Short mmCIF file of C-alpha atoms in Angstrom, two decimals:
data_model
loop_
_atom_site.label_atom_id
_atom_site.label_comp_id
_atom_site.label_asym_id
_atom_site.label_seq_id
_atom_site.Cartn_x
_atom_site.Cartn_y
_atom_site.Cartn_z
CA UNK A 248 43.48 -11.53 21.40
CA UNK A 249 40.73 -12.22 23.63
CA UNK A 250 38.24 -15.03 23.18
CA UNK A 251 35.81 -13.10 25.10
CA UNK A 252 36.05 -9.46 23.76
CA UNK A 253 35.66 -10.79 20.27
CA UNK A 254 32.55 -13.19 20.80
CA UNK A 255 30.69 -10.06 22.87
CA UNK A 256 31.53 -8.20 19.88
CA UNK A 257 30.19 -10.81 17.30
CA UNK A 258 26.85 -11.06 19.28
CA UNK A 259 26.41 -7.58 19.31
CA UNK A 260 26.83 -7.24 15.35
CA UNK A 261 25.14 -10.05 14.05
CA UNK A 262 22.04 -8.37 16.78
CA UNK A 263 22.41 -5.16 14.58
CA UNK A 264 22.33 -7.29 11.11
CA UNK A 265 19.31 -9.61 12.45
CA UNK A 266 21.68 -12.41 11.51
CA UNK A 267 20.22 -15.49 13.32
CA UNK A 268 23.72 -17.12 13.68
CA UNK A 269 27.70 -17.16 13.21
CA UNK A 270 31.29 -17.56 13.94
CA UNK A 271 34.55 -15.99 13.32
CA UNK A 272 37.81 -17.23 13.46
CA UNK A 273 40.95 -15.66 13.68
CA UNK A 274 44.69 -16.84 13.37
CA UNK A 275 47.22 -14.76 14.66
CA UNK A 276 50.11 -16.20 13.53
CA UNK A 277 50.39 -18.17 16.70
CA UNK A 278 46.91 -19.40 18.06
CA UNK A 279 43.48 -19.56 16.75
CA UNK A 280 40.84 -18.00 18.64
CA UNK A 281 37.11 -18.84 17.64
CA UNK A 282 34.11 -16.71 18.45
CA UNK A 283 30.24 -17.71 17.98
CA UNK A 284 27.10 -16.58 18.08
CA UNK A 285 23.73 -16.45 17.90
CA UNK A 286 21.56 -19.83 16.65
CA UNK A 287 21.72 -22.17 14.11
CA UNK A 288 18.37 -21.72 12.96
CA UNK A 289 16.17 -18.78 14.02
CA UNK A 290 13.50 -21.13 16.24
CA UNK A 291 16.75 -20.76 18.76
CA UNK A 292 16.54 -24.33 19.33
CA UNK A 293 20.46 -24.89 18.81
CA UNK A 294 22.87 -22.93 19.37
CA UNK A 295 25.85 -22.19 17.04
CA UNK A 296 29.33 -23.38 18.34
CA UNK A 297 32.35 -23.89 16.64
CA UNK A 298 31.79 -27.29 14.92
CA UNK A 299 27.91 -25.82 13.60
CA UNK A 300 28.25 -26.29 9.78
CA UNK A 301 27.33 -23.40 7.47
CA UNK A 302 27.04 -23.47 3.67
CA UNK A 303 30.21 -22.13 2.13
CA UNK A 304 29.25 -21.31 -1.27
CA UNK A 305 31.62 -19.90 -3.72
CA UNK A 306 34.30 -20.31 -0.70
CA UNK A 307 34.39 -24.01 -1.94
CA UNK A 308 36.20 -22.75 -5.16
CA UNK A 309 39.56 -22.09 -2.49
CA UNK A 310 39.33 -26.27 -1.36
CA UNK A 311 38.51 -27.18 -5.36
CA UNK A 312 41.52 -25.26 -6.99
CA UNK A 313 43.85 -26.12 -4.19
CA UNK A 314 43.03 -30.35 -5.19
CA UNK A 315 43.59 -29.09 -8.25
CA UNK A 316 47.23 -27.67 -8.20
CA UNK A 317 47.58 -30.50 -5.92
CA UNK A 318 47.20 -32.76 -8.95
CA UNK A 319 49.42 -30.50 -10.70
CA UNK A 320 52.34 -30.55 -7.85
CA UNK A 321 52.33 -34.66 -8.55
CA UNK A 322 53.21 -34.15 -11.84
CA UNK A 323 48.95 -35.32 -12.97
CA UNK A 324 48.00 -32.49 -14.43
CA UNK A 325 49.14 -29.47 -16.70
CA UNK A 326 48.13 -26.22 -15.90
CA UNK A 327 48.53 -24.95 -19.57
CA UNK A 328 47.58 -27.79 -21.28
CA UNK A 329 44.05 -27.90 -23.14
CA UNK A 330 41.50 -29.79 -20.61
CA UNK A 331 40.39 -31.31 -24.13
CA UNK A 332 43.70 -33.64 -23.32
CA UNK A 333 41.75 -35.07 -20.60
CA UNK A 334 38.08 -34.83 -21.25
CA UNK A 335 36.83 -36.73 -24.35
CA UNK A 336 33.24 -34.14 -23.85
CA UNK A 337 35.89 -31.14 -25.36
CA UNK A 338 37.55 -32.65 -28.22
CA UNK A 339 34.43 -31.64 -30.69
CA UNK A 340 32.41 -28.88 -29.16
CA UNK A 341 29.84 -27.13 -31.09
CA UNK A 342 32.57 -23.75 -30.11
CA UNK A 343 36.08 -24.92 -31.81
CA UNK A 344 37.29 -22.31 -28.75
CA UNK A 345 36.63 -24.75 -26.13
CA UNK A 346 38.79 -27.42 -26.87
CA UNK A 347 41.76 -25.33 -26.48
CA UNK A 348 40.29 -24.29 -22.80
CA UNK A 349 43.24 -24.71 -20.07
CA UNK A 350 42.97 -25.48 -16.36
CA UNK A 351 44.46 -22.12 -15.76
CA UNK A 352 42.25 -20.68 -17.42
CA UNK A 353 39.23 -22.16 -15.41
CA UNK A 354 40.91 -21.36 -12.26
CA UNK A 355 41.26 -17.80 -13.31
CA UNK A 356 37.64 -17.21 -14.46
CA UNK A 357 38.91 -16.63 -17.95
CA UNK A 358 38.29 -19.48 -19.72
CA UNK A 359 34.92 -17.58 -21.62
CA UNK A 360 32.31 -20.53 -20.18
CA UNK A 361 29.01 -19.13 -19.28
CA UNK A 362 28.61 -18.42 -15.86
CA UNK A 363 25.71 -20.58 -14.49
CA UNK A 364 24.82 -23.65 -16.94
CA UNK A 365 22.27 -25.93 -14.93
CA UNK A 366 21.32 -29.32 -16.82
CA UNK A 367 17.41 -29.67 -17.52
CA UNK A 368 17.57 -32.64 -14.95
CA UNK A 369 18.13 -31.11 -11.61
CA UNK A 370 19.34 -34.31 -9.88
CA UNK A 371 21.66 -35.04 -12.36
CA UNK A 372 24.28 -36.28 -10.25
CA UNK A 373 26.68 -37.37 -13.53
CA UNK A 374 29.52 -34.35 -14.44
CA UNK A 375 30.32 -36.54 -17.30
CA UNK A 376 27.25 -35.45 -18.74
CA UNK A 377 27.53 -32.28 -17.12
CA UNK A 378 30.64 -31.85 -19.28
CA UNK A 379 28.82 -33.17 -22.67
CA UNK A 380 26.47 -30.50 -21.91
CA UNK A 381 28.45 -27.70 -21.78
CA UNK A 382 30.51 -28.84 -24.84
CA UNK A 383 26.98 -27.96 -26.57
CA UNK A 384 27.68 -24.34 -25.29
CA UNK A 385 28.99 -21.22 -27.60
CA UNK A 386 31.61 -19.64 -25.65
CA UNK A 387 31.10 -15.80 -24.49
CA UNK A 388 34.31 -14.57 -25.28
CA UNK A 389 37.74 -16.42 -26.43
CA UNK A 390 39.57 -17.99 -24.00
CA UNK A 391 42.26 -15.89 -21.90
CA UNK A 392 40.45 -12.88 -23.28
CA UNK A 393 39.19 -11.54 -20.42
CA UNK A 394 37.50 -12.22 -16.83
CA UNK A 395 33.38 -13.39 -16.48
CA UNK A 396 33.21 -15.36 -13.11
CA UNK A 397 31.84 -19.08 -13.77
CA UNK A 398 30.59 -21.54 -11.82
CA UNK A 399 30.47 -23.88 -14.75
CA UNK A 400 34.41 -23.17 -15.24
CA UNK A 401 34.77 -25.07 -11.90
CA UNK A 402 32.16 -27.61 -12.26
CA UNK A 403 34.07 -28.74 -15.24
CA UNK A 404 37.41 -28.54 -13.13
CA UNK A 405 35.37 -31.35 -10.32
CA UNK A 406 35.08 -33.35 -13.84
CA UNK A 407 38.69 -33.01 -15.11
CA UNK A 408 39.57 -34.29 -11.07
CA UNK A 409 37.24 -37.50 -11.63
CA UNK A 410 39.18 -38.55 -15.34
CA UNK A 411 42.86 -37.67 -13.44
CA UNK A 412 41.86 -39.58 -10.37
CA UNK A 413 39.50 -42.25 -11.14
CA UNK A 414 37.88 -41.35 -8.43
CA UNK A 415 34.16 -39.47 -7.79
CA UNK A 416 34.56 -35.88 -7.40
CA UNK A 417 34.04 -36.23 -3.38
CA UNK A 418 35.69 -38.54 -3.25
CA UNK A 419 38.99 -37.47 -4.64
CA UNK A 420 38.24 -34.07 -2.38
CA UNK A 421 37.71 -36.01 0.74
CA UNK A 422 40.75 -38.77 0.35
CA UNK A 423 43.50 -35.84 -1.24
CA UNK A 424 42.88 -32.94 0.82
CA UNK A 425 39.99 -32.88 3.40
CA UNK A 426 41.02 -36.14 5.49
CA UNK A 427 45.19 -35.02 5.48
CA UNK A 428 44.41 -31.73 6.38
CA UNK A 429 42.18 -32.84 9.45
CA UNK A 430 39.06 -31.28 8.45
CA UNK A 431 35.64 -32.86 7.64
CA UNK A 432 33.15 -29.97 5.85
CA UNK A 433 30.07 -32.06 4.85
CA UNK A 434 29.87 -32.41 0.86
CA UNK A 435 26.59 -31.74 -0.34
CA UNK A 436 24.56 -34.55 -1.65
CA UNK A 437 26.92 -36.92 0.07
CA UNK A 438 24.86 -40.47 0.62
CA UNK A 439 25.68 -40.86 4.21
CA UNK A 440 24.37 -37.34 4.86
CA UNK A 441 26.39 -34.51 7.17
CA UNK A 442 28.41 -36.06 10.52
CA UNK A 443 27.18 -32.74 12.28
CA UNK A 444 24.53 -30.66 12.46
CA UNK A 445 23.67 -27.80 9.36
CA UNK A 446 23.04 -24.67 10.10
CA UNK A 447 19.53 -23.55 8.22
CA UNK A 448 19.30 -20.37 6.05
CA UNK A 449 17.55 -17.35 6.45
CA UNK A 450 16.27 -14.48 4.24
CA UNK A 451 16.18 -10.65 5.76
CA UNK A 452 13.73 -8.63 3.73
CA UNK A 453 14.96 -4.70 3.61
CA UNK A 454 13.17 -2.59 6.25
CA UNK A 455 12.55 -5.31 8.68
CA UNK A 456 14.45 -7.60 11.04
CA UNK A 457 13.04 -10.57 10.69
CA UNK A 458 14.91 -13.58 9.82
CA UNK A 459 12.83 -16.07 7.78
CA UNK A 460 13.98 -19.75 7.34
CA UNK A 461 14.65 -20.34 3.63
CA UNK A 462 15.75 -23.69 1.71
CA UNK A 463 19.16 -24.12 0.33
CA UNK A 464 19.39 -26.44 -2.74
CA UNK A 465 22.28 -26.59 -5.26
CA UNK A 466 22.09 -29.38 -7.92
CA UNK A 467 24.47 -32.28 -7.60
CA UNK A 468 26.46 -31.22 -10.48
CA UNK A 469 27.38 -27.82 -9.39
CA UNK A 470 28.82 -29.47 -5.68
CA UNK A 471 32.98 -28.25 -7.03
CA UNK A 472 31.63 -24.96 -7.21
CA UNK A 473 29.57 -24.45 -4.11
CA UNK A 474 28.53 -27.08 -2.61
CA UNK A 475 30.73 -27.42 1.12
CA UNK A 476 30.02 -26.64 4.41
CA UNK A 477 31.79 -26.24 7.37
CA UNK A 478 32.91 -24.42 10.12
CA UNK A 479 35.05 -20.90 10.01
CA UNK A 480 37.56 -22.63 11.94
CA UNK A 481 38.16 -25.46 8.86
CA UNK A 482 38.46 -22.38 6.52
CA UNK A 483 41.13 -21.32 8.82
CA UNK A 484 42.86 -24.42 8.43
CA UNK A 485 42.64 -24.47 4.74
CA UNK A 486 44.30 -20.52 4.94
CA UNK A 487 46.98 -21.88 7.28
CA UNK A 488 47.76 -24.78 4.50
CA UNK A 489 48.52 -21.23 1.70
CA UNK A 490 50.45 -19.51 3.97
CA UNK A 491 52.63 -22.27 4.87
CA UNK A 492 52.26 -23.13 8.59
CA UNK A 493 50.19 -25.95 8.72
CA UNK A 494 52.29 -28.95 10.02
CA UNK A 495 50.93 -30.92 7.15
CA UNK A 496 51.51 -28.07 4.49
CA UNK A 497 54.77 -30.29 3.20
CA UNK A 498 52.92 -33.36 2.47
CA UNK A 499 49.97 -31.80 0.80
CA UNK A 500 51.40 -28.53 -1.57
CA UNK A 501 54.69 -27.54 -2.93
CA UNK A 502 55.65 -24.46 -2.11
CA UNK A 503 55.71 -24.05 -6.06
CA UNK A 504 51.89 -24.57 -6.60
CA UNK A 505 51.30 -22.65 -3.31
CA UNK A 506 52.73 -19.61 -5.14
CA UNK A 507 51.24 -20.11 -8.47
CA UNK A 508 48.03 -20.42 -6.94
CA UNK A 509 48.48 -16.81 -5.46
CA UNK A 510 50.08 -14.77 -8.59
CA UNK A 511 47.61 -12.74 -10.35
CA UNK A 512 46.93 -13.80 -13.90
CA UNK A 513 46.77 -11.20 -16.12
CA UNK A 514 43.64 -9.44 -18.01
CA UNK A 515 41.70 -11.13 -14.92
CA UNK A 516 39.95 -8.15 -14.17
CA UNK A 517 37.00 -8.91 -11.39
CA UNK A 518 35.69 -5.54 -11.13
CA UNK A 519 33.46 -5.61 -8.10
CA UNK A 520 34.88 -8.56 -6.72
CA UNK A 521 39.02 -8.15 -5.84
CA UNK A 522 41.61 -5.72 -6.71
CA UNK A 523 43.12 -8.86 -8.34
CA UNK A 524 42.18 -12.40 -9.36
CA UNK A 525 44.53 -15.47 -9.21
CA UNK A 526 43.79 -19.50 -9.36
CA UNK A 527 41.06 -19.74 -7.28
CA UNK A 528 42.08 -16.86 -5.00
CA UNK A 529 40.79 -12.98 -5.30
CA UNK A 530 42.96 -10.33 -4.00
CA UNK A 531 42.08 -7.92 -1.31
CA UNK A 532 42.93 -4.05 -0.33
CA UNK A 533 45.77 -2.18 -1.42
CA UNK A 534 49.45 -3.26 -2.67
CA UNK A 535 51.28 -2.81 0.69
CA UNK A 536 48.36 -4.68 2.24
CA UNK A 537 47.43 -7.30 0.04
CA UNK A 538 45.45 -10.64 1.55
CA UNK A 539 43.83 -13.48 -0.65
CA UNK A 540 40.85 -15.30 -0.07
CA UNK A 541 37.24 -15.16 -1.67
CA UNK A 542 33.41 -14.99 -0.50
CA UNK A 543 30.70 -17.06 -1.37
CA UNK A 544 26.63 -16.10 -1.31
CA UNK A 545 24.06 -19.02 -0.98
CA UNK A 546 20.10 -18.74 -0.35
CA UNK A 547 20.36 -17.51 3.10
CA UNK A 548 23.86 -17.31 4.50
CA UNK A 549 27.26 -15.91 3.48
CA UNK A 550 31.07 -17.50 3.72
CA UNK A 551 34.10 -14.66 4.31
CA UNK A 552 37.89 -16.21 3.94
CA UNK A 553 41.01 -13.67 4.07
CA UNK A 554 44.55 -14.57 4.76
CA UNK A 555 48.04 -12.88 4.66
CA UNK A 556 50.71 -15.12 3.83
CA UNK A 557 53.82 -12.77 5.01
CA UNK A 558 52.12 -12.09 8.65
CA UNK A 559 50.39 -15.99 9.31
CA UNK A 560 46.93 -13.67 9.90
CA UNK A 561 43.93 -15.65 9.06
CA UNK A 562 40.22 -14.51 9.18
CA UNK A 563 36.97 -16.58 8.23
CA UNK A 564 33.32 -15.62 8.77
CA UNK A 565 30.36 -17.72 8.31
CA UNK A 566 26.84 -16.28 8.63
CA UNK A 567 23.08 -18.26 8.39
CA UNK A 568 21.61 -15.09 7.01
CA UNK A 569 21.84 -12.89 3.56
CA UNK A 570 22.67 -9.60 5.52
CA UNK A 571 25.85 -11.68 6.40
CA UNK A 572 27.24 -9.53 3.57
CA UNK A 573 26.59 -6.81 5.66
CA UNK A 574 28.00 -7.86 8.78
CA UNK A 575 30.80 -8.76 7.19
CA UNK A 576 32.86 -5.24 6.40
CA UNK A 577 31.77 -4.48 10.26
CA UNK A 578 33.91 -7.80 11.28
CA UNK A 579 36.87 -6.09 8.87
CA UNK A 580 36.44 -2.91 10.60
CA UNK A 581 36.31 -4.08 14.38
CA UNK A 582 39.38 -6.54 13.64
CA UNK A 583 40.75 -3.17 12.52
CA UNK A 584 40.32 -1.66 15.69
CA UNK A 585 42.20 -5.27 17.44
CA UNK A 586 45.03 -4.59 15.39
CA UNK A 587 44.18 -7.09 12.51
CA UNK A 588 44.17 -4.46 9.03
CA UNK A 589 42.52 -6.99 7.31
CA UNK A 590 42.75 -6.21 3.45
CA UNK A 591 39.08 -6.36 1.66
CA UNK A 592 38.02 -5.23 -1.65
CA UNK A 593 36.01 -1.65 -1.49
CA UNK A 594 35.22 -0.70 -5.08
CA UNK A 595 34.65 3.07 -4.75
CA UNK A 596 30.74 3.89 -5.30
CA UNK A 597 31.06 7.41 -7.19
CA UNK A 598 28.29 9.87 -6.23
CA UNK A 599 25.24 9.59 -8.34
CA UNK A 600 25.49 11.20 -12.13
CA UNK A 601 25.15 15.07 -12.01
CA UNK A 602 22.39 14.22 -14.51
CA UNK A 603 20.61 11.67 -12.36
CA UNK A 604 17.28 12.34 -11.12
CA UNK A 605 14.21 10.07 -9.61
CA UNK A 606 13.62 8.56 -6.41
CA UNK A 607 17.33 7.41 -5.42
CA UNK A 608 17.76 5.68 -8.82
CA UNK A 609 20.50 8.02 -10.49
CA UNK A 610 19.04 7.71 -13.65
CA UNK A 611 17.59 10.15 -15.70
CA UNK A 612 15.85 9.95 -18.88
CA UNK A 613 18.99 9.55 -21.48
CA UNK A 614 20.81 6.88 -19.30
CA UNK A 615 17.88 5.44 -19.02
CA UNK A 616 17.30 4.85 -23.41
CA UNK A 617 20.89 3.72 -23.28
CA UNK A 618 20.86 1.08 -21.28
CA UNK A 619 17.63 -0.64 -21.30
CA UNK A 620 17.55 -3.63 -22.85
CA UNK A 621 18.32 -7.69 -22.54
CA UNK A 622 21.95 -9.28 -21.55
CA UNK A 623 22.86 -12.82 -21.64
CA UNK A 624 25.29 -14.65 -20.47
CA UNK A 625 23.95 -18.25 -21.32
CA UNK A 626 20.85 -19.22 -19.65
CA UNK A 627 20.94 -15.78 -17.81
CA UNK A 628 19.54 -13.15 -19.04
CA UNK A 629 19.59 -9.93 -17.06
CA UNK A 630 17.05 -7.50 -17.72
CA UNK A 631 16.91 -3.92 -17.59
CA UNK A 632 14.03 -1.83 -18.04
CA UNK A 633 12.58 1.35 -17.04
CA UNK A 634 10.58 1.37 -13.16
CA UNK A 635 9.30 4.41 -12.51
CA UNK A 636 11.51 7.27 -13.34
CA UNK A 637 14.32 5.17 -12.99
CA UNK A 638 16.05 1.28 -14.09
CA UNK A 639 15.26 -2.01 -12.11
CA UNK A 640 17.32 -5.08 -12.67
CA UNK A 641 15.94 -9.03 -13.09
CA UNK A 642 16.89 -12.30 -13.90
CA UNK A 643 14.57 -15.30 -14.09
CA UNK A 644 16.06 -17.02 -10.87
CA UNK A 645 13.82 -13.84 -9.14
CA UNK A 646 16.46 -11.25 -8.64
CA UNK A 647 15.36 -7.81 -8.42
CA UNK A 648 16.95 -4.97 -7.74
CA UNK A 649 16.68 -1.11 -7.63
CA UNK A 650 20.02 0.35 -10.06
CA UNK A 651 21.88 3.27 -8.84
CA UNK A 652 24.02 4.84 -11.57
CA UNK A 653 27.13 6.68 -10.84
CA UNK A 654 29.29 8.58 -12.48
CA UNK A 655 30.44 7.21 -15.62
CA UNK A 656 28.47 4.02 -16.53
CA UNK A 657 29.22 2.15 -13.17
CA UNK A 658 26.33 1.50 -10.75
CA UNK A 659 25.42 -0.49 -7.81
CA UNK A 660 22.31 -2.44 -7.54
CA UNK A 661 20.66 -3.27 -4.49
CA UNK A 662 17.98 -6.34 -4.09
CA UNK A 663 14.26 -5.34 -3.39
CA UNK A 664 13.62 -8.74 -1.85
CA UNK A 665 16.29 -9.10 0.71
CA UNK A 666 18.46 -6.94 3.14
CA UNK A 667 22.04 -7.32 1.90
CA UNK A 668 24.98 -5.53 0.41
CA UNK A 669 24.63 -4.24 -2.63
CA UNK A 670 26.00 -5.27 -6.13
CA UNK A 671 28.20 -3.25 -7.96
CA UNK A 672 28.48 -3.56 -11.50
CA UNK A 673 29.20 -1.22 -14.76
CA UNK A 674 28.11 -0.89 -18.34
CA UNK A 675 30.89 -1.07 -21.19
CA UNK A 676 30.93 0.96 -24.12
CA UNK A 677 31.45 -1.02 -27.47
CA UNK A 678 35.08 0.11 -28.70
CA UNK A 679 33.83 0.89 -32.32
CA UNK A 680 29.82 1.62 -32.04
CA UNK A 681 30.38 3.89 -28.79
CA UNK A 682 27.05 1.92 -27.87
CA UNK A 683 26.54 0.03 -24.23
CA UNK A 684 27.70 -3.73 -25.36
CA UNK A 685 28.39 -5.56 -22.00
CA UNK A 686 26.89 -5.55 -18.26
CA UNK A 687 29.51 -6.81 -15.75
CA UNK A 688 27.54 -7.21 -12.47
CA UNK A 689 29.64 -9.25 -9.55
CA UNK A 690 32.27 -10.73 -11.60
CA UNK A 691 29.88 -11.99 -14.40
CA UNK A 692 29.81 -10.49 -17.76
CA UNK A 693 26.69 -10.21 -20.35
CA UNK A 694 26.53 -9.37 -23.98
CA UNK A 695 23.59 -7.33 -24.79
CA UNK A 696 21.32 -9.31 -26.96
CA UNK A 697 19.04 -6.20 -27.65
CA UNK A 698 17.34 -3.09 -26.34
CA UNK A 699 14.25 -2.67 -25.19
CA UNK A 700 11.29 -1.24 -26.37
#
């Protein structure tokens, strides 16, 4: 593959997606070849090379779970075992449910925590207390039940790493797997502050092609679940530690856990995410072509991380921009074109309902009774109410988006405020009623507290 042909290629798309910055990195089973572009921050004052650090997001789930079966390969921790054996915070929690929670199950996104608990103190730093916290919490649905993504599931994994280890969350991260595998992604909130330079992000607003500088903050407490940053090229590394060729994959995971971390688990159904969900790992395209990986999403930028253990093939895209969602299933389809069939997850988008009607909405007037109304999932509350003569979509962090309804009860929604790939979620029938009891909207279910009037 050829270093140059791949970077003219990059430049060219991340033009098109007014993405201010980026790399890509690609193992081919035999060499890594890195391509960058653009800027780290759109003043052009630095540009991006293959060391620029980029927010990872939900990408830092794949370096979290694999310290995690990494305990569990020394013999430290038990997969199936109730965290409650652990953590002292889940022997009494206000829901019974939780104490029989199970590491597996927080992996898998099935363990029934809410999806996005925040502590009233935002600089909280303590995931002890993080933990008491969300021992306070009901439960949305019993444990191995089903799939509702959760950030707090893996916050409360970076706590269960702290009582196994002794050690501060970062610090276990950094001394058990970021230092052996020879990589250094900056840990947010670290006291000695990142050894190279951040990339800033930006915000696209739909229509227009202007990148605007916005801040990135996550609170201390939520670093296990998204708070790394790095290069594509450390992803890559991490990819080449699952599929086996790293020279340091002996010392650092048994070929066991490296397995067990890539089996499905069953009832984990992401709809909208993967085809399939495993410990920390989605799974992407069809069965013949099946990679692992996972994305993340943070105020302005976007993390991409595929792999295919049978071929070596590794791919990892990081973007400083939210249309980096966008970009991204152009880098799948141009790899295509080099050879690399990169497997990604394309839920199909039905046409609109033959009873749709409005302004591009797909919703007409009964759809519309049915599904207005409020759905929570803890502290979020998703809101759906009648715009116009069709739905909108909110939440109180300032999401807004236009809902498209398809056929059946699935839909896409697609932010007002900034250019990037739309969401697809679905509305689910309540077995016995017949009446709309869930929204499932990128991974994360909510019950529907009531309608709207």
């Amino acid at each position: 593959m050829e270093a140059r042909h791949l970077a003219s290629r990059l430049e060219e798309l991340t033009h098109a997606h007014a993405v201010p910055g980026a790399q890509l990195s690609v193992h081919t089973g035999t060499e890594t070849v890195d391509a960058v572009a653009g800027t780290e921050c759109c003043d052009g004052t630095r540009a991006v090379d293959p060391r620029s650090a980029f927010a990872y997001g939900s990408v830092t789930k794949v370096f979290a779970a694999t310290l995690v079966l990494q305990l569990v390969s020394d013999g430290d921790l038990d997969l199936d075992r109730p965290v409650s054996d652990v953590l002292a915070e889940f022997r009494e929690p206000a829901d019974a449910r939780l104490a029989s929670v199970t590491a597996r199950q927080l992996l898998s996104h099935t363990s029934g925590l809410v999806a996005d608990h925040e502590l009233d103190e935002t600089d909280e730093r303590s995931l002890f207390r993080y933990a008491k916290s969300v021992a306070e919490l009901p439960l949305l649905d019993r444990p191995g039940n089903s799939f509702s993504y959760s950030n707090t599931g893996y916050n409360i994994l970076g706590r269960v790493v702290e009582e196994v280890t002794g050690l501060r969350w970062r610090d276990a991260l950094q001394d058990f797997l970021l230092r052996p595998l020879g990589v250094d992604p900056y840990v947010d909130h670290s006291p000695d502050g990142p050894a190279r330079p951040l990339t800033t992000g930006h915000a696209v607003r739909p229509g227009q092609r202007e990148a605007r500088p916005v801040d990135q903050f996550l609170p201390p407490t939520w670093t296990p679940a998204g708070g790394l940053s790095g290069s594509a090229r450390d992803l890559v590394v991490l990819a080449r530690l699952h599929i086996g060729t790293d020279p340091k994959v002996a010392a650092l995971l048994e070929d066991e856990q490296r397995v067990e971390m890539r089996t499905p688990v069953p009832g984990a159904d992401a709809f909208g995410m993967a085809d399939a969900w495993a410990l920390g790992l989605g799974h992407y395209g069809s069965a013949d072509n099946r990679w692992l990986g996972h994305d993340g999403t943070v105020d302005g930028g976007t993390a991409h991380l595929r792999f295919h253990p049978g071929s070596g093939l590794a791919v990892a895209l990081t973007t400083n921009a939210t249309t980096g969602s966008s970009l991204w299933p152009d880098v799948v389809e141009e790899l295509r074109t080099l050879g690399i069939d990169v497997g990604d997850h394309r839920p199909g988008v039905p046409a609109p309902h033959p009873a749709a009607s409005g302004a591009g909405t797909g919703t007409g007037p009964q759809e519309t009774e049915r599904l207005v109304g409020d759905y929570a999932n803890g502290d979020t509350v998703f809101s759906v109410r009648r715009h116009h003569d069709g739905i909108r979509l909110s939440d109180r962090t300032g999401l807004v988006a236009d809902v498209t309804l398809n056929d059946g009860l699935n839909f896409t929604a697609r932010r007002v405020d900034t250019d990037a790939a739309p969401y697809v979620g679905r509305f689910v029938l309540d077995g016995g009623t017949g009446e709309i009891a869930l929204l499932q909207l990128a991974g994360r279910s909510a019950m529907r507290v009531r309608a709207a009037v």
